[in-house]
Coordinates of C-alpha atoms in Angstrom, one line a residue:
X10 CA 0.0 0.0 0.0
X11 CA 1.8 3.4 -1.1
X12 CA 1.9 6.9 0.9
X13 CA -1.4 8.0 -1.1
X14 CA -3.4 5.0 -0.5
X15 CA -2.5 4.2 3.2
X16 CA -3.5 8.2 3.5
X17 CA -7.2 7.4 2.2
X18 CA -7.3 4.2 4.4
X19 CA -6.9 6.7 7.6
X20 CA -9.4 8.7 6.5
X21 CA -12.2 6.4 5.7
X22 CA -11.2 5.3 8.9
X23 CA -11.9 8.4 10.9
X24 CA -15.1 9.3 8.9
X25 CA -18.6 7.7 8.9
X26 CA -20.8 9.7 7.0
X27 CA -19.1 9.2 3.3
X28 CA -20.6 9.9 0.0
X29 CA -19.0 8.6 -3.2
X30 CA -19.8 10.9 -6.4
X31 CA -18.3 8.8 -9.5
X32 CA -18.6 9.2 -13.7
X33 CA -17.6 7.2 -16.5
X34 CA -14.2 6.7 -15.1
X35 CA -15.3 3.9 -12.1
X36 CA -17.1 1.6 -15.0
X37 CA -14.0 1.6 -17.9
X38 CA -12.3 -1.2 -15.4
X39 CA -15.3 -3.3 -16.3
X40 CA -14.8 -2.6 -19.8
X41 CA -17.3 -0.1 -20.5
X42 CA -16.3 2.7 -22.5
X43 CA -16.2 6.6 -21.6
X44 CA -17.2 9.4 -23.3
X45 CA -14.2 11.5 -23.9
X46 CA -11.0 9.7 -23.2
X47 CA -9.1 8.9 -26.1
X48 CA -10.6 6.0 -27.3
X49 CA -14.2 7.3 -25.6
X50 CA -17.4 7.1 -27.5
X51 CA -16.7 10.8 -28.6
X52 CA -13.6 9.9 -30.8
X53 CA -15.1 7.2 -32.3
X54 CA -16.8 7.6 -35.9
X55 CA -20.3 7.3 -36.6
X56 CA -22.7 8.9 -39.2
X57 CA -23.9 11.1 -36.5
X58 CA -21.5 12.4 -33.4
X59 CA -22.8 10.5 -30.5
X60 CA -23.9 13.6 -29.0
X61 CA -26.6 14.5 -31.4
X62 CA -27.6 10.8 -31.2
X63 CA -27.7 10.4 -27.9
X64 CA -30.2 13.6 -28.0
X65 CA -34.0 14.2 -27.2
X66 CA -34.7 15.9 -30.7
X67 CA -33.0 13.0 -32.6
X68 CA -34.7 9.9 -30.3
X69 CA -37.8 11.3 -32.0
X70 CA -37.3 11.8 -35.4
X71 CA -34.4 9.0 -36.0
X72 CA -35.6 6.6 -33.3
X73 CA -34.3 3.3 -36.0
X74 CA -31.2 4.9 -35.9
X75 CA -30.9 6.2 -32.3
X76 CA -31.5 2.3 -31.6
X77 CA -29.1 1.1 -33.5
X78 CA -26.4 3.0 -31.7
X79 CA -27.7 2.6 -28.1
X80 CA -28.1 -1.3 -28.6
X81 CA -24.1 -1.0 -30.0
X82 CA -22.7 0.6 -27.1
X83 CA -24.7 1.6 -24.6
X84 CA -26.1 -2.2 -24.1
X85 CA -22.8 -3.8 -23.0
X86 CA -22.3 -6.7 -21.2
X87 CA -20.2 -6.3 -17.7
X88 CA -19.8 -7.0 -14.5
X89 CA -19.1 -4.9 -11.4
X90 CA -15.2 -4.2 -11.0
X91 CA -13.5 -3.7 -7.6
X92 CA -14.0 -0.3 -7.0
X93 CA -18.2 -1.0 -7.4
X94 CA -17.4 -3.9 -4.9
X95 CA -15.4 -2.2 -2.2
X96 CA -18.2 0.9 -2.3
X97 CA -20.6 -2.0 -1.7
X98 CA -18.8 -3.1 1.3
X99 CA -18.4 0.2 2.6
X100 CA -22.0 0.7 2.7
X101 CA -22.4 -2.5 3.9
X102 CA -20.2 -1.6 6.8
X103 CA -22.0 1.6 7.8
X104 CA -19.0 4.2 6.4
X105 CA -20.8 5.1 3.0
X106 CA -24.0 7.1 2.8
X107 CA -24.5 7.2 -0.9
X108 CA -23.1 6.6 -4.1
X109 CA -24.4 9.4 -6.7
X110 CA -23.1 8.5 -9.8
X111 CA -23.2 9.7 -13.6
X112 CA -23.3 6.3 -15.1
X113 CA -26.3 4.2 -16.4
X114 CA -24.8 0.9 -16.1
X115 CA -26.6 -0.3 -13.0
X116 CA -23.2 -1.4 -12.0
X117 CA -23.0 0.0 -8.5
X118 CA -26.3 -2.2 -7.4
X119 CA -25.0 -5.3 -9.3
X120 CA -22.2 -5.2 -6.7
X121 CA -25.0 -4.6 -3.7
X122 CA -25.3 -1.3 -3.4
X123 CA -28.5 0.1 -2.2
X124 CA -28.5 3.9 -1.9
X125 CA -27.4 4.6 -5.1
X126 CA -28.1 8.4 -7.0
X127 CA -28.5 7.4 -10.8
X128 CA -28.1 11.4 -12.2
X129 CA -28.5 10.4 -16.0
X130 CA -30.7 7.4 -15.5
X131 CA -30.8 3.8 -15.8
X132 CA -30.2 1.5 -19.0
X133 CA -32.1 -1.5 -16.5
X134 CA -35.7 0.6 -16.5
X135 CA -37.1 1.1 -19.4
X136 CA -41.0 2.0 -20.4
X137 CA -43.4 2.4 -22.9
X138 CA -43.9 5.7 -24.3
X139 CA -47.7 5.9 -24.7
X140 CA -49.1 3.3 -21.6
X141 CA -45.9 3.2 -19.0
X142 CA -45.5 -0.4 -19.2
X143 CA -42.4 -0.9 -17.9
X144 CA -39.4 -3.7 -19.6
X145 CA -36.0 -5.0 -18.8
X146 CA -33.3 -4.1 -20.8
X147 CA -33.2 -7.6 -22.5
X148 CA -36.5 -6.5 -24.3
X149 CA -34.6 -3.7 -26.4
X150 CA -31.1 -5.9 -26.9
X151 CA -33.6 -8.7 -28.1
X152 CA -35.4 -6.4 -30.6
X153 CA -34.7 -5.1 -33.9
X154 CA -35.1 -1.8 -35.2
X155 CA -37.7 0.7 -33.2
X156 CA -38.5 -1.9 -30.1
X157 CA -42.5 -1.7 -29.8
X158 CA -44.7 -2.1 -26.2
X159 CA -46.5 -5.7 -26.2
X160 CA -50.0 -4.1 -24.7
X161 CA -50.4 -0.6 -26.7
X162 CA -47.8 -1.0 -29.7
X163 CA -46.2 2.1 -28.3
X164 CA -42.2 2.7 -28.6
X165 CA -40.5 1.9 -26.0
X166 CA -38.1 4.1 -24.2
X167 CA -34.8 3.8 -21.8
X168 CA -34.8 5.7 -18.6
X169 CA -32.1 7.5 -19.9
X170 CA -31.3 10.7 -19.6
X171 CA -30.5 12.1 -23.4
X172 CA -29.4 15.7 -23.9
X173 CA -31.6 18.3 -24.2
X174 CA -33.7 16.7 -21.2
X175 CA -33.7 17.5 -17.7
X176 CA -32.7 15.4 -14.8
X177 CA -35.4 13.8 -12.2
X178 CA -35.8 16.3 -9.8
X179 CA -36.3 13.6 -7.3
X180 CA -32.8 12.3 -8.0
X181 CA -31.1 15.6 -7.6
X182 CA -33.2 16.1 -3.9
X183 CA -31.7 13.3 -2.7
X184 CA -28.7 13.5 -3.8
X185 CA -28.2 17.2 -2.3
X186 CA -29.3 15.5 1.0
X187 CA -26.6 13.0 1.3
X188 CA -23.9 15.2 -0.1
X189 CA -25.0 18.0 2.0
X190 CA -24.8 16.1 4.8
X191 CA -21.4 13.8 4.4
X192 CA -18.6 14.7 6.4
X193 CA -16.4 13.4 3.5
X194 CA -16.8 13.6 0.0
X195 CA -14.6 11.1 -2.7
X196 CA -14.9 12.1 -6.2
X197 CA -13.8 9.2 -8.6
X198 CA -13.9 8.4 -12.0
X199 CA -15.3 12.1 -13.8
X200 CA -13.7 15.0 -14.8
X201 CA -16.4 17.3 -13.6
X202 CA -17.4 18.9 -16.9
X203 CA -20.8 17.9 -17.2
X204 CA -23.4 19.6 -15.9
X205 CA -25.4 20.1 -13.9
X206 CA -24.4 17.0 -12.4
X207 CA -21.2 18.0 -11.7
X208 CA -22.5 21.0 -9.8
X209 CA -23.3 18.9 -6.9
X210 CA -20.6 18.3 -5.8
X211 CA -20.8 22.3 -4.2
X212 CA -23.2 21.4 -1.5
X213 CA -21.0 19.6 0.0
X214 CA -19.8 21.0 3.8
X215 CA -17.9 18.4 5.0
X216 CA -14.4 18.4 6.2
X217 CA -12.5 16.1 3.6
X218 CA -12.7 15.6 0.0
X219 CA -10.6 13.2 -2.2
X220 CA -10.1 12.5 -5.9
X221 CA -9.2 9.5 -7.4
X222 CA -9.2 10.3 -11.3
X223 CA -6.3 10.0 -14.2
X224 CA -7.2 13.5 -15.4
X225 CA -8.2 16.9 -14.1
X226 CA -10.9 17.8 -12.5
X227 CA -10.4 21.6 -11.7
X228 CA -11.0 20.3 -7.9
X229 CA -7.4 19.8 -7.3
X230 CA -6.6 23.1 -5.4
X231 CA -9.3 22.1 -2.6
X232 CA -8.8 18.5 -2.3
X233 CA -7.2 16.8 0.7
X234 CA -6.0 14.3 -1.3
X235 CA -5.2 13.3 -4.8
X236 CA -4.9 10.1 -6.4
X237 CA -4.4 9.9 -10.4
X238 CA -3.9 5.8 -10.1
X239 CA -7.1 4.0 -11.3
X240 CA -10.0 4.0 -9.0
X241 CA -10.3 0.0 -9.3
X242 CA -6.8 -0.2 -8.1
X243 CA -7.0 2.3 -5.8
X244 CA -10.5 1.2 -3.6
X245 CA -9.1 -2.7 -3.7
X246 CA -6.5 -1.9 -1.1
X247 CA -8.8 -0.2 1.0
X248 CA -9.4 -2.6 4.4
X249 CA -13.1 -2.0 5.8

């Protein structure tokens, strides 16, 4: 265990209300690709950047296509890495709060997670755009083309949150809450340039706040610690 790491075991140890606010970064270990890394969805080619296909206006009027792409590389098959495990644990153990996260993998609850934020939504929950039914994922990998509601004939729709839409305000509420009220805040995995998600990570009060993240996240200069060694890596040294 290095000087950084051994630092982060003391002060998981001396805190008890922790909250772990995590992007794309936490889920790459499993093999699922970010957005803006080098070989990150956003460098890749496509007919359409990913951004305008992963957007409200173009769900609607090229939903064939939008499917296409979504069942491609947003359905991927993986499993929950160490870090998802050890934040698990730490809940588990009474130290972790929360987990608010970025992602849409479901990853944190495959590991056992229970309090978990989902900002951006939720590949797993998915529902019918004219009755509600709700469907698994496996009911859009298994389709082709537009995937249609069994009761009404309606298209179906992940719980995703695309741009141009706004997050739950549900979501955000609790998430406020259990950042508001952490004593320590650990920021893994994201960059911080999304928003407004990455916004909350300013109601935090507490006294300590780490990053664990290869890249910058502008939070440097008021961190207590800093740890650009993957988070996986990282967490799995961690004794709870």
């Amino acid at each position: 265990m290095n000087g950084k790491v051994e630092k982060l075991q003391k002060l998981i140890d001396t805190h008890s209300r922790i909250v772990f606010f995590g992007g794309a970064g936490v889920s790459t270990e499993s093999g699922i690709p970010d957005f803006r890394s080098v070989d990150g969805l956003y460098n890749q080619k496509y007919a359409w950047p990913p951004e305008t296909i992963l957007s409200h206006t173009f769900f609607l009027n090229h939903t064939k296509e939008f499917y296409d792409f979504y069942r491609d590389k947003m359905l991927v098959e993986a499993k929950p890495n160490p870090a998802h495990d050890k934040l698990a644990e730490l809940e588990n153990k009474g130290k972790l709060t929360a987990v608010v996260t970025q992602n849409i993998d479901g990853l944190h609850q495959a590991a056992g997670s229970r309090k978990v934020y989902e900002l951006h939504g939720s590949v797993k929950r998915n529902a019918c755009m004219s009755c509600g039914k709700s469907y698994e994922a496996d009911i859009i990998l298994e389709s082709e083309g537009i995937p249609r509601c069994k009761v009404c004939g309606g298209v179906i729709k992940p719980d995703v949150v695309l741009y141009e839409e706004g997050l739950d305000q549900d979501t955000i509420e609790g998430a406020v809450r259990a950042i508001s009220s952490a004593d320590m805040l650990i920021v893994g995995g994201t960059s911080l340039v999304v928003y407004p998600a990455a916004g909350l990570v300013h109601y935090f009060h507490g006294d300590t706040v780490v990053l664990i993240n290869k890249g910058q996240t502008g939070m440097e200069g008021s961190a207590d610690l800093v740890i650009t060694d993957p988070i996986g890596q990282v967490l799995s040294q961690i004794q709870v």
